[in-house]
Amino acid sequence: MPVVEETLELIEELVDGADITVKAVSLGLFYAGVSIESTSGSHGGVAYVFRDNPSCKPLETSGEYHEMDAVSLAKLSLSSSLAEASIGVASMNALSQLIMEENRERYRPVSIDVADLVKEGENVAMVGYMGPVIGKLVEKGCRVNVVEMRQVENPVVPVVQPDLMEDTLKEADVVIVTGSSLVNRTIDEILDMSIAPRVFAVAGPTASIIPDVLFDHGVTAVMGVTVTDPEEMIKVVSQGGGTRRLIARCAKKRACLSNFFKSK
């Protein structure tokens, strides 16, 4: 079963019977945002928007998404429209934040950066361009190769097209995949590859889902964010804010590591 679909089933099981209300839904230039409220407080989630993708067209049900229940909203992650899928993954992330806050002993989140998992001089393969992370890795003397579908030029590290992805990942000590792979569902193709890195991380604000299923598929670190102020997050997202603005105003980095994880 695909990762997003399997995680959806687990989320639905874990929040079954909970009193959850969708407070707001936003679709901005760079992120979608969903805020929810439960008996334990307010929670939020964001997800990357593939704004240049042909499937991102005006949404026929815009103005109505906030009227859906949170689980139904999360199921939009399976939509053929990547704009709707962004809203769906954002709702998955909001529900995941609720689940993880109520089960801290199981998930044991820590506050570290993805670059902290990489040793000096290691060979790193990155799927999706993450400029700030690339800079940190280069400073550590790492050899970095980036797989990116967009036309991106970097004078320091090579950027290759997706048709070279498996060969690039096979050579890596560390593989870092952006959370946007959950939105376009390319994560399944990557997990099916015959690779065995020392560290396999899914990272970025979009990678804020509960990590259970990803861990089952060999991922060792799921490195997203905790939205600390859902109301402010909706403002930032709706006004075109990106990752740096989210971290500065309404979110903090959060990592779940497989070696800390308590399975059922």
Tab-separated table of N, CA and C in Angstrom, residues 42 82 96 132 234 256:
chain	number	residue	atom	x	y	z
A	42	SER	N	-5.073	23.628	20.135
A	42	SER	CA	-5.015	23.946	18.706
A	42	SER	C	-3.774	23.319	18.076
A	82	LEU	N	-2.707	18.387	-7.438
A	82	LEU	CA	-1.656	18.562	-6.441
A	82	LEU	C	-1.949	19.730	-5.506
A	96	SER	N	-1.421	14.752	12.722
A	96	SER	CA	-0.230	14.095	13.247
A	96	SER	C	0.333	14.848	14.447
A	132	PRO	N	19.363	25.897	1.941
A	132	PRO	CA	20.028	26.101	3.240
A	132	PRO	C	20.732	24.842	3.756
A	234	ILE	N	-1.619	30.315	9.593
A	234	ILE	CA	-2.583	30.569	8.511
A	234	ILE	C	-2.319	31.942	7.886
A	256	CYS	N	11.711	13.061	14.447
A	256	CYS	CA	11.460	11.742	15.029
A	256	CYS	C	12.477	10.788	14.435
